[in-house]
Coordinates of C-alpha atoms and ligand atoms in Angstrom, one line a residue:
M751 CA 22.0 29.2 26.0
Q752 CA 19.9 27.3 24.0
Q753 CA 22.2 26.0 20.7
T754 CA 20.7 27.4 17.6
Q755 CA 21.5 25.3 14.4
N756 CA 19.8 26.8 11.1
T757 CA 18.8 25.1 7.3
T758 CA 17.0 25.9 4.0
L759 CA 14.7 22.8 4.7
L760 CA 13.9 21.1 7.9
I761 CA 12.3 17.7 7.6
I762 CA 9.7 15.6 9.6
G763 CA 10.6 12.1 8.0
G764 CA 12.4 10.0 7.5
G765 CA 9.9 7.4 6.0
P766 CA 9.6 7.5 1.8
G767 CA 8.1 11.1 1.3
G768 CA 10.7 12.9 3.5
Y769 CA 14.2 9.9 2.9
V770 CA 13.5 11.2 -1.7
A771 CA 12.2 15.0 -0.5
A772 CA 16.1 14.7 1.5
I773 CA 18.5 13.3 -1.8
R774 CA 16.6 15.0 -4.3
A775 CA 17.3 18.3 -1.9
G776 CA 21.1 17.3 -1.3
Q777 CA 21.2 17.3 -5.1
L778 CA 19.6 20.1 -5.9
G779 CA 22.4 21.2 -3.0
I780 CA 19.8 22.5 -0.1
P781 CA 21.1 22.2 3.2
T782 CA 19.1 20.0 4.6
V783 CA 18.0 18.3 7.7
L784 CA 16.5 15.6 8.1
V785 CA 14.6 14.5 11.9
E786 CA 13.6 10.8 12.3
G787 CA 12.2 9.8 15.7
Q788 CA 12.2 6.0 14.7
A789 CA 14.2 4.3 12.1
L790 CA 14.9 5.6 8.5
G791 CA 12.6 4.3 6.4
G792 CA 9.2 4.4 7.7
T793 CA 6.3 2.1 7.5
C794 CA 6.8 1.6 4.0
L795 CA 10.8 0.1 4.6
N796 CA 10.7 -0.5 8.0
I797 CA 6.5 -1.8 9.1
G798 CA 4.7 -1.8 6.1
C799 CA 5.4 -2.0 2.2
I800 CA 8.2 -4.4 2.3
P801 CA 8.0 -6.4 4.6
S802 CA 4.9 -7.1 3.8
K803 CA 6.1 -8.4 0.8
A804 CA 8.4 -10.4 2.5
L805 CA 7.1 -12.9 4.1
I806 CA 4.2 -13.1 1.5
H807 CA 6.9 -14.4 -0.2
V808 CA 7.6 -16.8 2.3
A809 CA 3.8 -18.4 2.5
E810 CA 4.4 -18.4 -0.7
Q811 CA 7.1 -20.3 -1.0
F812 CA 5.5 -22.8 2.2
H813 CA 2.3 -23.1 0.6
Q814 CA 3.5 -24.2 -3.3
T815 CA 5.8 -26.8 -1.2
R816 CA 3.6 -28.5 1.3
H817 CA 0.8 -28.4 -2.0
H818 CA 3.7 -30.6 -4.1
S819 CA 3.9 -32.4 -1.0
Q820 CA 0.3 -34.0 -1.1
Q821 CA -0.6 -33.4 -5.1
S822 CA 1.7 -31.5 -7.9
S823 CA 0.8 -31.9 -11.0
L824 CA 4.3 -31.1 -12.3
G825 CA 5.4 -34.1 -11.8
I826 CA 7.1 -32.4 -8.0
K827 CA 7.5 -35.4 -5.8
V828 CA 8.8 -33.6 -2.1
S829 CA 8.5 -33.9 1.9
P830 CA 6.3 -32.0 3.9
P831 CA 7.5 -28.7 4.7
S832 CA 8.1 -27.3 8.3
L833 CA 8.2 -23.7 9.1
D834 CA 10.9 -21.9 11.3
I835 CA 9.3 -19.1 11.8
G836 CA 12.2 -17.6 13.9
Q837 CA 14.6 -17.8 10.7
S838 CA 11.7 -16.5 7.9
V839 CA 11.2 -13.1 10.4
A840 CA 15.3 -12.7 10.7
W841 CA 15.0 -13.0 7.2
K842 CA 12.7 -10.4 6.0
D843 CA 15.2 -8.0 9.2
G844 CA 17.5 -8.2 7.3
I845 CA 15.9 -7.1 3.9
V846 CA 14.6 -4.7 5.4
D847 CA 18.4 -3.8 7.3
R848 CA 19.6 -3.5 3.5
L849 CA 17.1 -1.5 2.7
T850 CA 17.0 1.1 5.3
S851 CA 20.8 1.4 5.2
G852 CA 21.1 2.3 1.6
V853 CA 18.8 4.7 2.8
A854 CA 20.6 6.1 5.1
A855 CA 24.1 6.4 2.6
L856 CA 23.0 7.2 0.8
L857 CA 21.3 10.3 2.3
K858 CA 25.3 10.7 3.2
K859 CA 26.0 10.3 0.3
H860 CA 24.4 13.3 -1.1
G861 CA 25.7 15.9 2.0
V862 CA 21.3 15.6 4.3
K863 CA 21.9 15.5 8.5
V864 CA 20.2 12.8 9.4
I865 CA 18.9 13.6 13.4
H866 CA 17.5 11.0 15.1
G867 CA 15.7 12.2 17.6
W868 CA 12.0 13.3 18.4
A869 CA 10.5 16.6 16.6
K870 CA 8.7 19.2 17.9
I871 CA 7.0 21.8 16.7
L872 CA 8.0 25.5 17.8
D873 CA 6.9 27.6 15.3
G874 CA 6.9 27.9 11.0
K875 CA 10.6 28.2 10.9
N876 CA 11.8 26.1 14.3
V877 CA 11.7 22.8 15.4
E878 CA 12.8 20.8 18.6
V879 CA 14.6 18.0 19.4
D880 CA 16.7 16.7 21.9
G881 CA 16.8 20.3 23.6
Q882 CA 18.0 20.9 20.4
R883 CA 16.7 24.3 18.3
I884 CA 16.8 24.1 14.6
Q885 CA 15.8 27.1 12.6
C886 CA 14.6 26.5 8.3
E887 CA 13.6 28.6 6.0
H888 CA 11.3 25.0 4.9
L889 CA 9.9 23.1 6.9
L890 CA 8.7 20.1 5.3
L891 CA 6.2 17.8 7.3
A892 CA 6.1 14.6 6.4
T893 CA 5.3 12.5 9.7
G894 CA 3.4 9.5 8.2
S895 CA 0.4 8.0 9.8
S896 CA -0.5 5.6 11.9
S897 CA -3.0 2.1 12.5
V898 CA -6.9 2.8 13.7
E899 CA -7.3 1.4 16.6
L900 CA -11.2 0.1 17.5
P901 CA -12.0 1.8 21.5
M902 CA -13.3 -1.9 21.8
L903 CA -10.4 -4.4 20.3
P904 CA -7.1 -2.0 22.8
L905 CA -3.9 -3.1 21.1
G906 CA -2.2 -5.6 23.3
G907 CA -1.9 -9.0 23.9
A908 CA -3.6 -11.0 21.7
I909 CA -4.6 -8.1 19.8
I910 CA -2.3 -7.2 17.3
S911 CA -1.8 -4.0 14.4
S912 CA -0.4 -5.2 11.6
T913 CA 3.5 -4.0 12.8
E914 CA 3.1 -7.1 15.2
A915 CA 1.5 -9.5 12.6
L916 CA 4.7 -8.1 10.6
A917 CA 7.2 -10.0 13.1
P918 CA 5.7 -13.0 15.4
K919 CA 7.9 -15.0 18.0
A920 CA 5.1 -17.9 16.8
L921 CA 2.4 -18.1 14.9
P922 CA -0.8 -18.5 16.3
K923 CA -3.4 -21.4 15.2
H924 CA -6.1 -19.5 15.0
L925 CA -6.1 -15.5 13.7
T926 CA -9.2 -13.7 13.3
V927 CA -8.3 -10.1 10.7
V928 CA -10.7 -7.5 11.5
G929 CA -11.1 -5.5 8.2
G930 CA -10.9 -7.1 5.0
G931 CA -9.6 -4.3 3.4
Y932 CA -6.4 -4.4 1.0
I933 CA -3.7 -4.7 4.2
G934 CA -6.1 -7.1 5.9
L935 CA -6.4 -9.6 2.8
E936 CA -2.4 -9.3 2.1
L937 CA -1.9 -10.9 6.0
G938 CA -4.8 -12.9 5.7
I939 CA -3.0 -15.1 3.2
A940 CA -0.1 -15.2 4.4
Y941 CA -1.1 -16.6 7.7
R942 CA -3.2 -19.0 5.8
K943 CA -0.5 -20.0 3.7
L944 CA 1.8 -20.6 6.7
G945 CA -0.6 -23.2 7.9
V946 CA -3.0 -20.4 10.4
E947 CA -6.3 -21.1 10.7
V948 CA -7.9 -17.5 9.5
S949 CA -11.4 -15.9 9.8
V950 CA -11.6 -12.2 8.8
V951 CA -14.8 -10.2 10.3
E952 CA -15.9 -7.1 7.5
A953 CA -18.2 -4.9 8.7
R954 CA -19.4 -4.2 4.6
E955 CA -21.1 -6.7 2.2
R956 CA -17.3 -7.7 0.5
I957 CA -13.9 -7.8 1.1
L958 CA -11.9 -5.1 -0.8
P959 CA -14.5 -3.0 -0.2
T960 CA -12.9 -0.2 -2.3
Y961 CA -13.0 -2.2 -5.4
D962 CA -15.6 -3.5 -8.0
S963 CA -17.3 -6.1 -7.3
E964 CA -16.2 -8.6 -10.6
L965 CA -12.3 -7.7 -9.8
T966 CA -12.4 -8.5 -6.5
A967 CA -14.1 -11.6 -7.2
P968 CA -11.5 -13.9 -8.2
V969 CA -10.1 -12.5 -4.3
A970 CA -13.2 -13.6 -3.3
E971 CA -12.7 -17.3 -4.6
S972 CA -8.8 -17.7 -3.7
I973 CA -10.2 -17.6 -0.4
K974 CA -12.8 -19.7 -0.4
K975 CA -10.3 -21.4 -1.6
L976 CA -8.0 -22.0 0.8
G977 CA -9.9 -22.4 3.6
I978 CA -10.4 -19.1 5.0
T979 CA -13.6 -18.7 6.7
L980 CA -15.6 -14.4 6.0
Y981 CA -17.5 -12.5 8.2
L982 CA -18.8 -10.0 5.6
K983 CA -21.9 -7.6 7.3
H984 CA -20.4 -8.3 10.8
S985 CA -19.9 -5.6 13.5
V986 CA -17.0 -6.6 16.1
E987 CA -18.4 -6.1 19.4
G988 CA -14.8 -7.1 21.9
F989 CA -13.0 -9.5 23.0
D990 CA -13.0 -12.1 26.1
A991 CA -9.0 -12.5 26.7
D992 CA -10.2 -15.5 29.1
K993 CA -11.9 -17.1 26.7
Q994 CA -10.6 -16.5 23.8
H995 CA -13.6 -15.5 22.3
L996 CA -13.5 -12.6 19.8
Q997 CA -17.9 -11.5 19.7
V998 CA -18.8 -9.8 16.7
R999 CA -22.5 -9.2 15.7
D1000 CA -24.1 -11.0 12.8
P1001 CA -26.6 -8.9 10.2
A1002 CA -30.0 -10.6 11.9
G1003 CA -28.3 -9.0 15.4
E1004 CA -27.3 -12.6 16.7
L1005 CA -24.2 -11.9 19.1
L1006 CA -21.2 -14.7 17.5
Q1007 CA -18.3 -16.1 19.8
L1008 CA -15.6 -16.7 17.5
D1009 CA -12.5 -18.5 19.1
T1010 CA -9.4 -17.1 18.3
D1011 CA -6.4 -16.5 19.4
Q1012 CA -5.0 -13.6 18.2
V1013 CA -7.3 -11.3 16.0
L1014 CA -5.4 -8.4 13.8
V1015 CA -7.2 -4.7 14.2
A1016 CA -7.1 -3.9 10.0
V1017 CA -9.2 -1.0 9.3
G1018 CA -6.8 1.4 7.7
R1019 CA -5.0 3.9 8.9
K1020 CA -4.4 8.1 9.8
P1021 CA -2.8 11.1 8.5
R1022 CA 0.3 11.2 12.3
I1023 CA -1.1 14.6 13.4
Q1024 CA -0.4 14.8 17.2
G1025 CA 2.5 14.4 19.6
F1026 CA 4.7 16.6 17.6
N1027 CA 2.9 20.5 18.7
L1028 CA 1.3 20.4 14.8
E1029 CA -1.7 22.1 16.3
C1030 CA 0.5 25.5 17.8
L1031 CA 0.9 25.9 13.1
D1032 CA -3.1 26.6 13.3
L1033 CA -2.8 24.6 9.5
K1034 CA -6.2 24.1 6.8
M1035 CA -7.1 20.2 7.2
N1036 CA -9.1 18.5 5.2
G1037 CA -11.0 16.0 7.6
A1038 CA -7.7 14.2 9.8
A1039 CA -4.8 14.8 6.9
V1040 CA -3.1 18.3 6.7
A1041 CA -4.8 20.5 3.7
I1042 CA -2.4 20.9 0.7
D1043 CA -2.8 22.1 -3.4
E1044 CA -0.9 21.2 -6.1
R1045 CA 2.7 21.7 -4.8
C1046 CA 2.4 20.2 -1.6
Q1047 CA 1.8 23.7 0.2
T1048 CA 0.2 24.0 3.6
S1049 CA -1.6 27.1 4.8
M1050 CA 1.4 28.5 6.0
R1051 CA 4.2 29.8 3.4
N1052 CA 7.3 27.4 3.1
V1053 CA 4.9 25.3 5.7
W1054 CA 4.5 21.9 3.5
A1055 CA 3.2 18.6 3.7
I1056 CA 4.0 15.1 2.7
G1057 CA 2.7 11.2 2.0
D1058 CA 0.0 10.1 3.7
L1059 CA 0.2 13.4 6.1
S1060 CA -2.2 14.7 3.3
G1061 CA -3.8 12.4 3.2
E1062 CA -5.7 9.5 0.2
P1063 CA -4.4 7.9 -1.4
M1064 CA -2.0 6.6 1.6
L1065 CA 0.4 4.6 -1.3
A1066 CA 4.4 4.9 -1.1
H1067 CA 5.0 5.8 -4.1
R1068 CA 3.0 9.0 -4.0
A1069 CA 5.2 9.9 -1.5
M1070 CA 8.0 9.7 -2.9
A1071 CA 6.6 11.5 -6.3
Q1072 CA 5.5 14.0 -3.6
G1073 CA 8.5 14.8 -1.9
E1074 CA 10.6 14.9 -4.9
M1075 CA 8.3 17.4 -6.3
V1076 CA 8.7 19.6 -3.1
A1077 CA 13.1 19.1 -3.0
E1078 CA 12.6 21.0 -6.6
I1079 CA 10.3 23.9 -6.2
I1080 CA 12.5 24.5 -2.7
A1081 CA 14.9 24.5 -5.8
G1082 CA 13.9 27.5 -7.4
K1083 CA 11.9 24.8 -10.6
T1084 CA 7.9 24.8 -11.5
R1085 CA 6.1 22.2 -11.0
R1086 CA 2.8 21.0 -9.4
F1087 CA 1.6 17.9 -7.9
E1088 CA -0.5 16.4 -11.5
P1089 CA -0.5 13.2 -12.4
S1090 CA -2.5 11.5 -14.6
A1091 CA -3.1 8.3 -12.6
I1092 CA -1.5 6.7 -9.6
A1093 CA -1.4 3.2 -8.8
A1094 CA -3.1 0.4 -6.8
V1095 CA -1.9 -2.7 -5.4
C1096 CA -3.4 -5.5 -3.4
F1097 CA -0.9 -7.4 -3.3
T1098 CA -3.4 -10.5 -2.2
D1099 CA -3.7 -14.1 -3.9
P1100 CA -4.6 -13.2 -6.8
E1101 CA -3.1 -8.9 -7.0
L1102 CA -5.3 -6.8 -7.7
V1103 CA -4.4 -3.6 -9.8
V1104 CA -6.9 -0.8 -10.4
V1105 CA -4.9 2.5 -11.9
G1106 CA -6.5 5.5 -13.8
K1107 CA -10.5 5.7 -14.3
T1108 CA -12.4 2.4 -13.5
P1109 CA -15.8 1.5 -15.9
E1110 CA -18.0 3.1 -12.3
N1111 CA -15.9 6.7 -12.0
A1112 CA -16.4 6.9 -15.9
E1113 CA -20.1 6.2 -16.3
Q1114 CA -19.6 8.9 -12.9
D1115 CA -18.1 11.7 -14.8
G1116 CA -20.2 11.2 -17.6
L1117 CA -18.0 10.0 -19.9
D1118 CA -18.9 8.0 -22.8
C1119 CA -16.2 5.3 -22.9
I1120 CA -15.5 0.9 -23.8
V1121 CA -14.6 -1.5 -21.4
A1122 CA -13.0 -4.3 -22.1
Q1123 CA -11.8 -6.6 -20.5
F1124 CA -9.4 -10.1 -22.1
P1125 CA -8.7 -13.2 -19.5
F1126 CA -5.8 -14.3 -18.3
A1127 CA -8.0 -18.2 -19.2
A1128 CA -7.2 -17.2 -22.7
N1129 CA -3.2 -16.7 -21.9
G1130 CA -0.2 -19.0 -23.0
R1131 CA 2.0 -17.0 -19.4
A1132 CA -0.5 -17.2 -17.1
M1133 CA -1.6 -20.7 -17.8
T1134 CA 1.9 -22.7 -17.5
L1135 CA 1.9 -20.2 -14.1
E1136 CA -0.7 -22.6 -12.8
S1137 CA -2.8 -19.4 -12.3
K1138 CA -5.9 -19.1 -15.2
S1139 CA -8.4 -16.5 -13.2
G1140 CA -8.6 -13.0 -13.9
F1141 CA -8.4 -10.9 -16.6
V1142 CA -7.4 -7.5 -17.7
R1143 CA -9.8 -4.8 -17.6
V1144 CA -9.4 -1.5 -19.8
V1145 CA -11.6 1.9 -19.9
A1146 CA -11.0 4.5 -22.5
R1147 CA -13.4 7.1 -24.4
R1148 CA -15.5 6.2 -27.4
D1149 CA -15.2 8.9 -29.1
N1150 CA -11.3 9.3 -29.5
H1151 CA -10.2 6.2 -27.7
L1152 CA -7.9 7.8 -25.5
I1153 CA -7.8 5.8 -22.5
L1154 CA -8.5 6.7 -19.1
G1155 CA -7.6 3.9 -16.6
W1156 CA -7.1 -0.1 -16.4
Q1157 CA -7.6 -3.1 -14.5
A1158 CA -6.4 -6.0 -13.1
V1159 CA -6.6 -9.8 -11.3
G1160 CA -4.9 -12.1 -11.6
V1161 CA -1.0 -13.9 -10.9
G1162 CA 1.5 -11.2 -10.9
V1163 CA -0.4 -8.3 -12.5
S1164 CA 1.7 -6.0 -9.6
E1165 CA 3.9 -5.7 -12.1
L1166 CA 2.0 -4.7 -15.4
S1167 CA 0.7 -1.0 -13.0
T1168 CA 4.2 0.0 -14.9
A1169 CA 2.8 0.0 -18.0
F1170 CA -0.3 1.3 -17.1
A1171 CA 0.7 4.4 -15.0
Q1172 CA 3.0 5.2 -18.3
S1173 CA 0.2 4.5 -20.9
L1174 CA -1.7 7.1 -18.8
E1175 CA 0.5 9.3 -18.1
M1176 CA 1.7 9.3 -21.8
G1177 CA -1.5 9.9 -23.2
A1178 CA -2.1 6.7 -25.1
R1179 CA -5.2 5.8 -26.7
L1180 CA -5.8 2.0 -27.4
E1181 CA -4.5 1.7 -31.1
D1182 CA -1.5 2.8 -29.4
V1183 CA -1.8 -0.7 -27.5
A1184 CA -2.8 -2.6 -29.3
G1185 CA -0.5 -1.0 -32.0
T1186 CA 3.1 -2.2 -30.0
I1187 CA 4.2 -4.7 -30.0
H1188 CA 4.1 -7.5 -26.8
A1189 CA 6.5 -10.0 -25.7
H1190 CA 5.5 -13.1 -25.8
P1191 CA 4.6 -15.0 -24.4
T1192 CA 4.2 -12.6 -21.6
L1193 CA 1.1 -11.6 -19.3
G1194 CA 1.5 -8.6 -20.8
E1195 CA 0.8 -10.1 -23.4
A1196 CA -3.7 -10.0 -22.2
V1197 CA -2.7 -6.6 -21.5
Q1198 CA -2.6 -6.0 -25.9
E1199 CA -5.4 -8.0 -26.0
A1200 CA -8.0 -5.4 -23.4
A1201 CA -6.7 -3.3 -26.1
L1202 CA -8.2 -4.8 -28.9
R1203 CA -10.7 -5.8 -28.1
A1204 CA -12.1 -2.7 -26.6
L1205 CA -11.7 -1.7 -31.3
G1206 CA -13.5 -4.9 -31.8
H1207 CA -10.8 -7.4 -32.5
A1208 CA -9.6 -9.7 -30.2
L1209 CA -7.2 -12.2 -31.6
H1210 CA -6.8 -14.9 -28.6
L1211 CA -10.5 -14.7 -27.9
Ligands
FAD1547 C1 1.1 -3.3 6.4 C2 1.0 -2.1 5.5 C3 1.3 -2.5 3.9 C4 2.0 -1.4 3.2 N1 2.1 -2.0 1.8 C5 2.0 -0.9 1.3 C6 1.9 -1.3 -0.3 O1 2.0 -2.2 -0.9 N2 2.8 -0.2 -1.2 C7 1.7 1.1 -1.4 O2 2.4 2.0 -1.7 N3 1.6 1.3 0.7 C8 1.9 0.4 1.9 N4 1.3 1.0 2.5 C9 1.2 2.5 2.8 C10 2.9 2.8 2.5 O3 3.5 2.2 3.9 C11 2.9 4.8 3.3 O4 1.8 5.0 2.4 C12 4.0 5.6 3.1 O5 4.9 4.6 4.2 C13 3.8 6.1 3.6 O6 4.8 7.3 3.7 P1 5.2 8.4 4.6 O7 6.5 9.3 4.3 O8 4.0 9.7 4.1 O9 5.0 7.7 6.1 P2 5.6 6.5 7.3 O10 6.6 5.9 5.7 O11 4.3 6.5 7.7 O12 7.4 7.7 7.9 C14 7.1 8.5 8.8 C15 8.2 8.7 9.2 O13 7.8 10.1 10.3 C16 8.5 9.6 11.3 N5 7.8 10.1 12.0 C17 6.3 11.1 12.7 N6 6.3 11.9 13.3 C18 7.9 11.7 14.0 C19 8.1 13.8 14.7 N7 7.7 14.0 15.5 N8 9.8 13.4 14.9 C20 10.6 13.0 13.7 N9 10.3 11.8 13.6 C21 8.4 11.6 12.9 C22 7.9 8.2 12.1 O14 8.4 7.8 12.4 C23 8.4 7.5 10.1 O15 9.4 6.9 9.9 C24 2.0 -0.9 4.3 C25 1.3 0.9 4.7 C26 1.5 -1.0 5.7 C27 1.0 -0.4 7.0

């Protein structure tokens, strides 16, 4: 007879959403089982956030060393470097291993039972893994997302997804990235800095089309300077593997043959809703995602969904925050998922951050706002980092100066996302940020100066 295990909380998926929910549930004394079919840490730790930032770091170091070997205004003299990509990938894998082992240790420490295997849902209270039945009071779905594929570019051989691009055995001579969103550009820029010829094909009229053009302009400039070829308003038709030609149609309708030995398809991600009998629950959907309320409850009582499975924004920090919250709700706490803002960061060169409302969002909402920006060209720290491009921008209500949003583009601005999110979450006004002493010399001074400028008295401009 089939053996049945019982638990209070059963989590399907050990990505940032699922594992954080499990750790918090364990801390709160909730008997918890976590089922993971691949590796703990999910997309984020294994094939997403962490590996991409590791590769970007390798690429930046290589690029800088090569730059200094050719022309260094800093007085650094080095020989032209060479690259052992196998060792770079091994270094990246070492970081992934350390982090995923850390997750396993934390789960163990908090008494979470981890089952390695693929879960199949039987009903809202029963799940099967490798013939073993697990019965639960609460079912938390955290199955994440997968790359969107293009029918004319089936993955395999020279056509790869971000997963293969993050673990290259050898570098191609020419990589063509299909998709000018953040994943395509982060990887495209990294490959270019590793010495690969890179082209980007994007169907829309500019890169990073979900962000405003003022914000993306410094990234577009840097891409041009790096020698990446952009094919904007071009659509992909197919790939001729023998001739190594990517066929794309230009805006005039002409068919072009682009020479390339590898094609990276990076056209987005979709919630993972297939392959585990989710359909048997007949849950309410929100497009391709599982619909959830402000407590991450699905349309079925005690069935919860978090992270990429529940749709946009598909970001690791959102998944983690939802996971922590659901564990607390199951433990009896009163919680709602109502963040003032969730920061979105592109680790391009330069980096780009958006938190809260942009000027366009504020206008659409009919809000009368002050918009002010402070350029890094006037920031001492940016100069010492050899990077004067970009700016910090603030959006605040005109009547009471409540800050509604921050945007920034420039070197290292990903680290400013913390201050931006905190100021929004704490309901800061322009005067609060302008009146806070910001350490000198830091990029953060541009944050204070943007607030000062919104109040009409920037000091260093
Ligand atoms: C290249 C790349 C770069 C990225 N960079 C960033 C970034 O810089 N910052 C950021 O915030 N986000 C980034 N993301 C997005 C981020 O990785 C996701 O938003 C995040 O991982 C979502 O977490 P999750 O827990 O919802 O799902 P996932 O991390 O996808 O985890 C889901 C897990 O569920 C498991 N699973 C699925 N079905 C079953 C089943 N039936 N049984 C058992 N296990 C199952 C899967 O194996 C997987 O491990 C990036 C993504 C990619 C691809």
